[in-house]
Structures are given as C-alpha cells and as structure tokens.
C-alpha cells in the first residue's frame, strides 16, 4: 500500500464521467488524525489554476484534513465560474466529511480552459461517490493513484518506513514537467507526529532535490501541487533529520517515475554537472543542456553530438573555462578539455537510460537534472492533446 499505509488515512478514487477516456477521475484522501498538520508546495507559474489559489490560501494556517483531486479538467482560466467550482468542491467534501471547507485542499489536472457545468457536476458527484467508498486498504490506495492520471501510462506510488512511522505517496505527471515543480500532482501522507512548520521545511528540501530537478520538456504547469499531510496516529515524534532524508528519497523515487513515463520519450537522460563553483551553477548548467532541443533530438537519434552540450553550457553564467570542460556520454569521454577525445562511434546511446556527465573543473559542487529526448511521439501527442 502507499497513501493508506500510514495510520489515520483513508482514500478512494471513482469514475464520475469527467475524462473523455473514461476511468477513475475523482479522488478523495482523508486524514482522520489525531493531528491535521499539513504543508504544500505549489507551482511558481504566475498563471495559476483556481485550485492552487484556493489551496495556497487555506494552507496558510498549516492545517488540512482532506484532499480532493480531479483529472480531466485543469479548472484554470475558467473565470469566476472556476473559482466558484473550487469552493463548491471544498464545501461538498467538508459537508460530507464533517469538516470546515478551509481544511480541504483542492487539486485539478487536465486541459487548461476547460470547465463547464458538466465538469462541475462531475466533480461534485465524484466527491460524494468517493466519500462513500473511503477505505484504508490497498485497493483504495490503488484506486486513488489511478484516479489522478491523465496522459500517464502508469500510476506512480512510493512508500518509505521510518523509525515507528511510515510515509506513503501517489503522484501523476507525464508532461509539462519543469520547475517550479515537475502537469504534476502529488499527495504524501505520514503518521509521524510533526508540526506543520517541520513538515514545510522537510517538504521544501525534498521538492528542491527531486521534483524541481525534473525538466522533461521545459514546460511549467499551472496546477502543480505537492501536499503533505501528517496524522500523528503513530504517536511517534519523528526525528526531523531522518524524516527529511526519507522524504527526499521518496520524492526522488517519484521524480524518476515521472521521468520514465514522460510523454513520447524514448530516452531517460540524467545530466550531471560536477566541478561547479556552486550547487546552483551545477543545476543551471545541467538544466541548460536539458532544455536544448538540439541536444534532445540528437539523443533521440542516438547521436552523441557533444558539441550541442558545450553550446548549451555556454549560454549560462556559470564559472568555467571552455577549454577545460570534459563531457562523457554513457561512460565514454567524448570531450576532454574542450577538444575531441574518444571516437563518437564508441558511444552506445541505444539504452533507454542515458547518462551525460559534465565536468567544469571550476569547483566541488555537483547537481543532476532528469530529462528526456524530444521525439516524434512527443510532438504528435501534444499536437493533438485538446482534440
């Protein structure tokens, strides 16, 4: 199990007719306590969806007892109707669960600009159906993981066991994977007894080292939400260091699952920059390469064109001397000190997992970015997304 493994949590995922493709599309996750501590990290896209605006506001007090999620519609740029739909969703869940609306996080994912009366009624009906099916077993957890998927091909789940407590999670995301946050929704539950401020600190560190470093296609979503709820039902006041370490590991696991399910991808690429003056500069260099369409198409064609790597590095403000940069691809150093090294025909780029290692020789900092190649399938899928 995942989100229902920690004590004090129930979940459900139901089909309410929102998604054109059918299947489960409304999910409810409930924290039965005794604690209702919560934290969340949201997209940094200034054009944020109505559920993000709602959830950001209601979490200012660090308290939440439920999360309602829908797939099949982003409820973004849907005007006053969309804002009202979000509030009605929270009200419906609160009424059925005997909570306050201000204790209900709302999340949506799907096509931006879609949201009509049929969508609203689907969400509200789905909430009622889901509340009626809430359970703490494995089936309920799986239904919840399935209910948040859109273009995903598989559900993403993770579980970690701490000293006297556990952390479980479900996630969705296959496109628009770029920070802030990698469209991506994540619900994390734990029965550790921690205050909301502790959860917030741990979650921000975890997202910094995981979801913020998935940059599959350079497109930032309007709806990204990572919510962390703590029930305290284990009675264990978790060590903050251990909890943060486990949370980082869990989120990195989910980030790799997001990368592996990226729309149309044929390569999962890890770009690691070492020898940087600072961690931020290592991130900037790896990200610049990850966003180079020339580099991404070369990898799709199994072409170790390392010149495109150096060209992308040169667009950053990182400290380096171009004539000192080394580049390796899948373990073969193709560029040493800014000049050709091993023959490019010795590099095998046919495996799906691809590793690019950059050494700037400018310091001791290291950071990696997870990305994917740019394929015909990606272009086709996203050219027909709203049709």
Short mmCIF file of C-alpha atoms in Angstrom, two decimals:
data_model
loop_
_atom_site.label_atom_id
_atom_site.label_comp_id
_atom_site.label_asym_id
_atom_site.label_seq_id
_atom_site.Cartn_x
_atom_site.Cartn_y
_atom_site.Cartn_z
CA UNK A 1 0.00 0.00 0.00
CA UNK A 2 1.02 3.64 -0.26
CA UNK A 3 -1.05 6.58 0.99
CA UNK A 4 -3.18 4.35 3.20
CA UNK A 5 -0.21 2.59 4.79
CA UNK A 6 0.38 5.38 7.32
CA UNK A 7 -2.17 5.10 10.13
CA UNK A 8 -5.08 7.51 10.11
CA UNK A 9 -5.65 7.79 6.37
CA UNK A 10 -8.43 6.68 4.04
CA UNK A 11 -8.70 7.15 0.30
CA UNK A 12 -10.91 6.47 -2.70
CA UNK A 13 -10.87 7.01 -6.45
CA UNK A 14 -14.05 6.85 -8.54
CA UNK A 15 -15.30 7.36 -12.10
CA UNK A 16 -17.51 10.44 -12.42
CA UNK A 17 -17.54 10.83 -16.19
CA UNK A 18 -15.14 13.77 -16.39
CA UNK A 19 -12.41 12.21 -18.52
CA UNK A 20 -13.22 11.57 -22.19
CA UNK A 21 -11.21 8.38 -21.98
CA UNK A 22 -13.29 7.12 -19.07
CA UNK A 23 -11.97 5.57 -15.90
CA UNK A 24 -11.49 6.96 -12.42
CA UNK A 25 -11.24 10.74 -12.31
CA UNK A 26 -12.15 11.98 -8.80
CA UNK A 27 -10.06 11.16 -5.74
CA UNK A 28 -10.52 11.92 -2.06
CA UNK A 29 -7.83 11.41 0.58
CA UNK A 30 -8.80 11.94 4.23
CA UNK A 31 -6.65 12.40 7.31
CA UNK A 32 -8.58 11.12 10.36
CA UNK A 33 -5.99 12.44 12.79
CA UNK A 34 -5.49 12.96 15.63
CA UNK A 35 -3.29 15.64 14.02
CA UNK A 36 -4.22 17.68 10.95
CA UNK A 37 -0.81 19.23 10.31
CA UNK A 38 -0.13 19.88 6.63
CA UNK A 39 2.19 21.62 4.21
CA UNK A 40 2.29 22.06 0.46
CA UNK A 41 4.45 23.40 -2.34
CA UNK A 42 2.80 24.82 -5.45
CA UNK A 43 3.74 25.81 -8.96
CA UNK A 44 5.64 29.07 -9.33
CA UNK A 45 3.78 29.75 -12.58
CA UNK A 46 2.12 33.15 -12.15
CA UNK A 47 -0.80 31.93 -14.27
CA UNK A 48 -2.00 29.52 -11.60
CA UNK A 49 -5.19 27.47 -11.60
CA UNK A 50 -8.14 28.18 -9.30
CA UNK A 51 -7.48 25.13 -7.08
CA UNK A 52 -3.90 26.32 -6.50
CA UNK A 53 -5.12 29.76 -5.46
CA UNK A 54 -7.64 28.17 -3.08
CA UNK A 55 -5.26 25.65 -1.57
CA UNK A 56 -2.44 28.14 -1.15
CA UNK A 57 -4.77 30.38 0.85
CA UNK A 58 -6.36 27.74 3.08
CA UNK A 59 -2.98 26.23 3.98
CA UNK A 60 -1.67 29.44 5.48
CA UNK A 61 -2.59 28.03 8.90
CA UNK A 62 -0.77 24.74 8.26
CA UNK A 63 -3.93 22.68 8.76
CA UNK A 64 -5.74 20.37 6.33
CA UNK A 65 -7.73 17.16 6.83
CA UNK A 66 -8.61 16.20 3.26
CA UNK A 67 -7.51 16.48 -0.35
CA UNK A 68 -9.91 16.36 -3.30
CA UNK A 69 -8.37 15.81 -6.72
CA UNK A 70 -9.85 15.53 -10.18
CA UNK A 71 -8.39 14.61 -13.54
CA UNK A 72 -9.92 15.51 -16.88
CA UNK A 73 -10.03 19.27 -16.39
CA UNK A 74 -7.49 21.77 -15.02
CA UNK A 75 -10.09 24.34 -13.91
CA UNK A 76 -7.63 27.03 -14.95
CA UNK A 77 -8.63 30.27 -16.72
CA UNK A 78 -12.28 29.43 -16.24
CA UNK A 79 -13.16 32.77 -14.64
CA UNK A 80 -15.48 33.29 -11.70
CA UNK A 81 -17.21 30.02 -12.58
CA UNK A 82 -13.96 28.12 -11.98
CA UNK A 83 -13.23 29.81 -8.67
CA UNK A 84 -16.78 29.05 -7.54
CA UNK A 85 -16.41 25.43 -8.67
CA UNK A 86 -13.31 25.03 -6.50
CA UNK A 87 -15.08 26.48 -3.48
CA UNK A 88 -18.14 24.31 -4.07
CA UNK A 89 -15.87 21.27 -4.26
CA UNK A 90 -14.34 22.08 -0.88
CA UNK A 91 -17.79 22.77 0.57
CA UNK A 92 -19.19 19.46 -0.69
CA UNK A 93 -16.26 17.48 0.75
CA UNK A 94 -16.42 19.37 4.04
CA UNK A 95 -20.16 18.74 4.41
CA UNK A 96 -19.81 15.02 3.74
CA UNK A 97 -16.74 14.63 5.97
CA UNK A 98 -17.93 16.98 8.72
CA UNK A 99 -15.01 19.33 8.26
CA UNK A 100 -14.55 23.01 7.56
CA UNK A 101 -14.11 23.95 3.87
CA UNK A 102 -10.90 25.68 4.89
CA UNK A 103 -9.49 22.27 5.82
CA UNK A 104 -9.90 20.84 2.30
CA UNK A 105 -7.13 21.06 -0.30
CA UNK A 106 -8.40 21.02 -3.89
CA UNK A 107 -6.33 19.90 -6.90
CA UNK A 108 -7.21 19.59 -10.60
CA UNK A 109 -5.37 18.39 -13.68
CA UNK A 110 -6.22 18.28 -17.35
CA UNK A 111 -6.85 20.71 -20.19
CA UNK A 112 -6.43 24.42 -19.37
CA UNK A 113 -9.52 26.48 -20.15
CA UNK A 114 -11.91 23.57 -19.78
CA UNK A 115 -14.62 23.81 -17.17
CA UNK A 116 -18.36 23.90 -17.70
CA UNK A 117 -21.46 22.85 -15.80
CA UNK A 118 -20.92 19.22 -16.78
CA UNK A 119 -17.40 19.36 -15.37
CA UNK A 120 -18.64 20.95 -12.14
CA UNK A 121 -21.37 18.40 -11.63
CA UNK A 122 -18.96 15.60 -12.40
CA UNK A 123 -16.56 16.76 -9.70
CA UNK A 124 -19.31 17.30 -7.12
CA UNK A 125 -20.90 13.94 -7.89
CA UNK A 126 -17.49 12.31 -7.79
CA UNK A 127 -16.76 13.72 -4.34
CA UNK A 128 -19.99 12.19 -3.00
CA UNK A 129 -19.21 8.82 -4.60
CA UNK A 130 -15.62 8.84 -3.36
CA UNK A 131 -16.51 9.72 0.23
CA UNK A 132 -18.91 6.78 0.24
CA UNK A 133 -16.08 4.46 -0.81
CA UNK A 134 -13.33 5.71 1.53
CA UNK A 135 -11.21 2.88 2.90
CA UNK A 136 -7.75 2.26 4.29
CA UNK A 137 -6.89 -0.83 2.26
CA UNK A 138 -4.63 -1.49 -0.72
CA UNK A 139 -7.46 -1.37 -3.23
CA UNK A 140 -8.46 2.11 -2.09
CA UNK A 141 -4.88 3.34 -2.38
CA UNK A 142 -4.57 1.97 -5.91
CA UNK A 143 -7.88 3.49 -7.00
CA UNK A 144 -6.68 6.85 -5.71
CA UNK A 145 -3.41 6.54 -7.63
CA UNK A 146 -5.32 5.65 -10.79
CA UNK A 147 -7.85 8.46 -10.42
CA UNK A 148 -5.37 11.32 -10.85
CA UNK A 149 -3.86 10.13 -14.13
CA UNK A 150 -4.30 11.98 -17.43
CA UNK A 151 -1.77 11.18 -20.17
CA UNK A 152 0.15 8.95 -17.76
CA UNK A 153 0.54 5.33 -18.79
CA UNK A 154 1.10 4.04 -15.25
CA UNK A 155 0.31 5.07 -11.69
CA UNK A 156 3.17 6.39 -9.57
CA UNK A 157 3.41 5.36 -5.93
CA UNK A 158 6.08 5.20 -3.24
CA UNK A 159 6.44 4.10 0.38
CA UNK A 160 9.15 4.55 2.99
CA UNK A 161 9.35 3.19 6.53
CA UNK A 162 10.83 5.29 9.31
CA UNK A 163 11.51 4.57 12.96
CA UNK A 164 7.99 3.99 14.22
CA UNK A 165 6.20 5.71 11.33
CA UNK A 166 5.74 5.49 7.58
CA UNK A 167 5.43 7.84 4.58
CA UNK A 168 3.29 6.99 1.54
CA UNK A 169 2.60 8.85 -1.69
CA UNK A 170 0.81 8.88 -5.02
CA UNK A 171 1.76 11.07 -7.96
CA UNK A 172 0.79 11.87 -11.53
CA UNK A 173 2.70 13.57 -14.30
CA UNK A 174 3.83 12.78 -17.82
CA UNK A 175 4.07 16.19 -19.48
CA UNK A 176 4.66 19.84 -18.59
CA UNK A 177 7.45 18.60 -16.34
CA UNK A 178 9.59 21.57 -15.39
CA UNK A 179 10.14 23.53 -12.18
CA UNK A 180 8.76 25.08 -10.12
CA UNK A 181 7.75 21.59 -9.59
CA UNK A 182 7.69 18.99 -12.15
CA UNK A 183 1.08 18.82 -15.04
CA UNK A 184 2.15 17.16 -11.65
CA UNK A 185 0.11 16.35 -8.57
CA UNK A 186 1.48 14.57 -5.51
CA UNK A 187 -0.22 13.60 -2.25
CA UNK A 188 2.06 12.43 0.57
CA UNK A 189 0.77 11.01 3.84
CA UNK A 190 2.59 10.20 7.06
CA UNK A 191 1.57 9.05 10.52
CA UNK A 192 4.58 10.77 12.08
CA UNK A 193 3.76 13.36 14.73
CA UNK A 194 5.23 16.56 13.33
CA UNK A 195 4.16 20.20 13.36
CA UNK A 196 3.23 21.97 10.13
CA UNK A 197 6.40 24.09 10.24
CA UNK A 198 8.50 20.92 10.41
CA UNK A 199 6.57 19.42 7.52
CA UNK A 200 7.04 22.58 5.47
CA UNK A 201 10.80 22.63 5.99
CA UNK A 202 11.16 18.95 5.11
CA UNK A 203 8.89 19.20 2.08
CA UNK A 204 10.68 22.19 0.61
CA UNK A 205 14.02 20.43 0.92
CA UNK A 206 12.57 17.29 -0.66
CA UNK A 207 10.99 19.11 -3.62
CA UNK A 208 14.16 21.14 -4.16
CA UNK A 209 16.16 17.95 -4.61
CA UNK A 210 13.58 15.99 -6.59
CA UNK A 211 10.62 17.48 -8.46
CA UNK A 212 12.42 20.77 -9.06
CA UNK A 213 15.09 18.78 -10.89
CA UNK A 214 12.80 17.02 -13.33
CA UNK A 215 12.86 19.04 -16.54
CA UNK A 216 11.41 16.72 -19.14
CA UNK A 217 10.12 19.25 -21.64
CA UNK A 218 10.81 22.73 -20.24
CA UNK A 219 7.08 23.46 -19.85
CA UNK A 220 5.79 24.62 -16.46
CA UNK A 221 2.29 23.64 -15.36
CA UNK A 222 -0.34 25.96 -13.91
CA UNK A 223 -1.61 23.30 -11.48
CA UNK A 224 1.40 21.66 -9.81
CA UNK A 225 0.76 20.77 -6.19
CA UNK A 226 2.66 18.63 -3.71
CA UNK A 227 0.68 18.21 -0.48
CA UNK A 228 1.98 16.55 2.69
CA UNK A 229 -0.45 15.55 5.47
CA UNK A 230 0.53 14.21 8.88
CA UNK A 231 -1.95 12.33 11.08
CA UNK A 232 0.30 11.79 14.10
CA UNK A 233 -1.50 8.46 14.52
CA UNK A 234 1.73 6.51 15.09
CA UNK A 235 2.39 8.53 18.22
CA UNK A 236 6.00 8.89 17.08
CA UNK A 237 7.60 12.31 17.17
CA UNK A 238 9.87 11.62 14.23
CA UNK A 239 13.46 12.75 14.16
CA UNK A 240 13.44 15.65 11.70
CA UNK A 241 16.70 14.61 10.08
CA UNK A 242 15.56 11.06 9.46
CA UNK A 243 12.14 12.19 8.28
CA UNK A 244 13.61 14.68 5.82
CA UNK A 245 16.06 12.11 4.47
CA UNK A 246 13.27 9.58 3.90
CA UNK A 247 11.04 12.22 2.33
CA UNK A 248 13.82 13.29 -0.04
CA UNK A 249 14.37 9.66 -1.06
CA UNK A 250 10.64 9.09 -1.58
CA UNK A 251 10.26 12.24 -3.71
CA UNK A 252 13.33 11.38 -5.78
CA UNK A 253 11.81 7.96 -6.41
CA UNK A 254 8.60 9.61 -7.64
CA UNK A 255 10.57 12.08 -9.76
CA UNK A 256 12.30 9.21 -11.54
CA UNK A 257 8.90 7.58 -12.12
CA UNK A 258 7.63 10.82 -13.67
CA UNK A 259 10.68 10.96 -15.92
CA UNK A 260 10.24 7.34 -17.01
CA UNK A 261 6.62 7.98 -18.04
CA UNK A 262 7.25 11.25 -19.90
CA UNK A 263 5.08 11.71 -22.97
CA UNK A 264 6.54 10.04 -26.06
CA UNK A 265 10.04 9.70 -24.62
CA UNK A 266 12.46 7.00 -25.74
CA UNK A 267 15.39 8.02 -23.52
CA UNK A 268 15.53 8.88 -19.82
CA UNK A 269 18.51 11.21 -19.54
CA UNK A 270 20.36 12.11 -16.37
CA UNK A 271 22.57 15.15 -16.87
CA UNK A 272 25.09 15.56 -14.06
CA UNK A 273 27.37 18.56 -13.75
CA UNK A 274 30.38 18.21 -11.48
CA UNK A 275 33.26 20.52 -10.72
CA UNK A 276 30.96 23.53 -10.48
CA UNK A 277 31.69 26.52 -8.30
CA UNK A 278 28.28 26.25 -6.57
CA UNK A 279 25.35 23.85 -6.50
CA UNK A 280 23.14 26.48 -8.14
CA UNK A 281 25.61 26.77 -11.02
CA UNK A 282 25.70 22.98 -11.39
CA UNK A 283 21.91 22.98 -11.60
CA UNK A 284 21.93 25.84 -14.12
CA UNK A 285 24.38 24.05 -16.42
CA UNK A 286 22.56 20.71 -16.29
CA UNK A 287 19.23 22.45 -16.87
CA UNK A 288 20.54 24.43 -19.85
CA UNK A 289 21.57 21.20 -21.54
CA UNK A 290 18.25 19.54 -20.63
CA UNK A 291 16.37 22.34 -22.40
CA UNK A 292 18.39 22.25 -25.60
CA UNK A 293 16.15 20.87 -28.32
CA UNK A 294 19.22 20.24 -30.45
CA UNK A 295 20.72 18.07 -27.70
CA UNK A 296 17.42 16.28 -27.06
CA UNK A 297 16.87 15.45 -30.73
CA UNK A 298 20.46 14.20 -31.00
CA UNK A 299 19.86 11.76 -28.16
CA UNK A 300 16.61 10.64 -29.84
CA UNK A 301 18.68 9.85 -32.93
CA UNK A 302 21.32 8.03 -30.82
CA UNK A 303 23.83 10.67 -31.93
CA UNK A 304 26.47 11.59 -29.27
CA UNK A 305 26.77 15.15 -30.56
CA UNK A 306 28.69 16.59 -27.63
CA UNK A 307 29.14 19.94 -29.37
CA UNK A 308 25.49 20.64 -28.58
CA UNK A 309 26.23 20.05 -24.90
CA UNK A 310 29.02 22.63 -24.86
CA UNK A 311 26.90 25.09 -26.81
CA UNK A 312 24.19 24.85 -24.13
CA UNK A 313 26.71 25.21 -21.30
CA UNK A 314 27.92 28.41 -22.89
CA UNK A 315 24.51 30.06 -22.51
CA UNK A 316 24.81 30.04 -18.70
CA UNK A 317 26.50 32.42 -16.28
CA UNK A 318 28.30 29.58 -14.50
CA UNK A 319 32.01 29.89 -13.82
CA UNK A 320 34.15 27.80 -16.18
CA UNK A 321 36.90 27.96 -18.77
CA UNK A 322 35.59 26.48 -22.03
CA UNK A 323 38.94 24.86 -22.80
CA UNK A 324 38.79 22.89 -19.52
CA UNK A 325 35.35 21.25 -19.88
CA UNK A 326 35.03 17.46 -20.07
CA UNK A 327 31.91 15.67 -21.35
CA UNK A 328 31.12 11.95 -21.11
CA UNK A 329 28.14 10.09 -22.53
CA UNK A 330 27.21 6.69 -21.15
CA UNK A 331 30.66 6.33 -19.65
CA UNK A 332 32.65 7.36 -22.72
CA UNK A 333 34.58 10.64 -22.57
CA UNK A 334 33.83 12.27 -25.89
CA UNK A 335 35.25 15.67 -24.99
CA UNK A 336 38.34 16.29 -22.87
CA UNK A 337 39.49 19.81 -22.07
CA UNK A 338 37.23 21.24 -24.75
CA UNK A 339 38.56 19.03 -27.51
CA UNK A 340 37.51 15.68 -29.05
CA UNK A 341 38.54 12.61 -27.09
CA UNK A 342 37.10 9.10 -27.64
CA UNK A 343 35.57 8.47 -31.08
CA UNK A 344 31.85 9.13 -31.02
CA UNK A 345 31.14 5.77 -32.62
CA UNK A 346 32.26 4.13 -29.37
CA UNK A 347 29.28 5.61 -27.52
CA UNK A 348 26.19 3.39 -27.26
CA UNK A 349 23.06 5.52 -26.89
CA UNK A 350 20.58 2.76 -27.66
CA UNK A 351 19.70 2.01 -23.99
CA UNK A 352 16.73 3.97 -22.66
CA UNK A 353 18.74 5.11 -19.63
CA UNK A 354 21.26 7.70 -20.77
CA UNK A 355 23.88 9.46 -18.65
CA UNK A 356 25.66 12.68 -19.54
CA UNK A 357 28.47 13.79 -17.23
CA UNK A 358 29.89 17.31 -17.45
CA UNK A 359 32.98 18.37 -15.50
CA UNK A 360 33.54 22.13 -15.40
CA UNK A 361 36.76 21.93 -13.34
CA UNK A 362 35.69 25.11 -11.54
CA UNK A 363 34.86 23.84 -8.02
CA UNK A 364 33.48 20.98 -5.97
CA UNK A 365 29.70 21.26 -6.44
CA UNK A 366 27.54 18.67 -8.21
CA UNK A 367 23.90 18.51 -9.30
CA UNK A 368 21.79 16.45 -11.68
CA UNK A 369 18.74 17.18 -13.82
CA UNK A 370 16.41 14.47 -15.12
CA UNK A 371 15.14 14.98 -18.65
CA UNK A 372 14.05 13.10 -21.78
CA UNK A 373 14.69 13.17 -25.50
CA UNK A 374 12.49 15.02 -27.98
CA UNK A 375 10.66 12.52 -30.16
CA UNK A 376 8.12 12.35 -32.97
CA UNK A 377 5.72 10.76 -30.49
CA UNK A 378 6.01 13.71 -28.10
CA UNK A 379 5.20 16.17 -30.88
CA UNK A 380 2.27 14.07 -32.09
CA UNK A 381 0.78 13.60 -28.62
CA UNK A 382 0.95 17.26 -27.72
CA UNK A 383 -0.22 18.49 -31.11
CA UNK A 384 -3.46 16.56 -30.62
CA UNK A 385 -3.89 16.94 -26.85
CA UNK A 386 -7.10 19.01 -26.91
CA UNK A 387 -8.71 17.28 -29.90
#
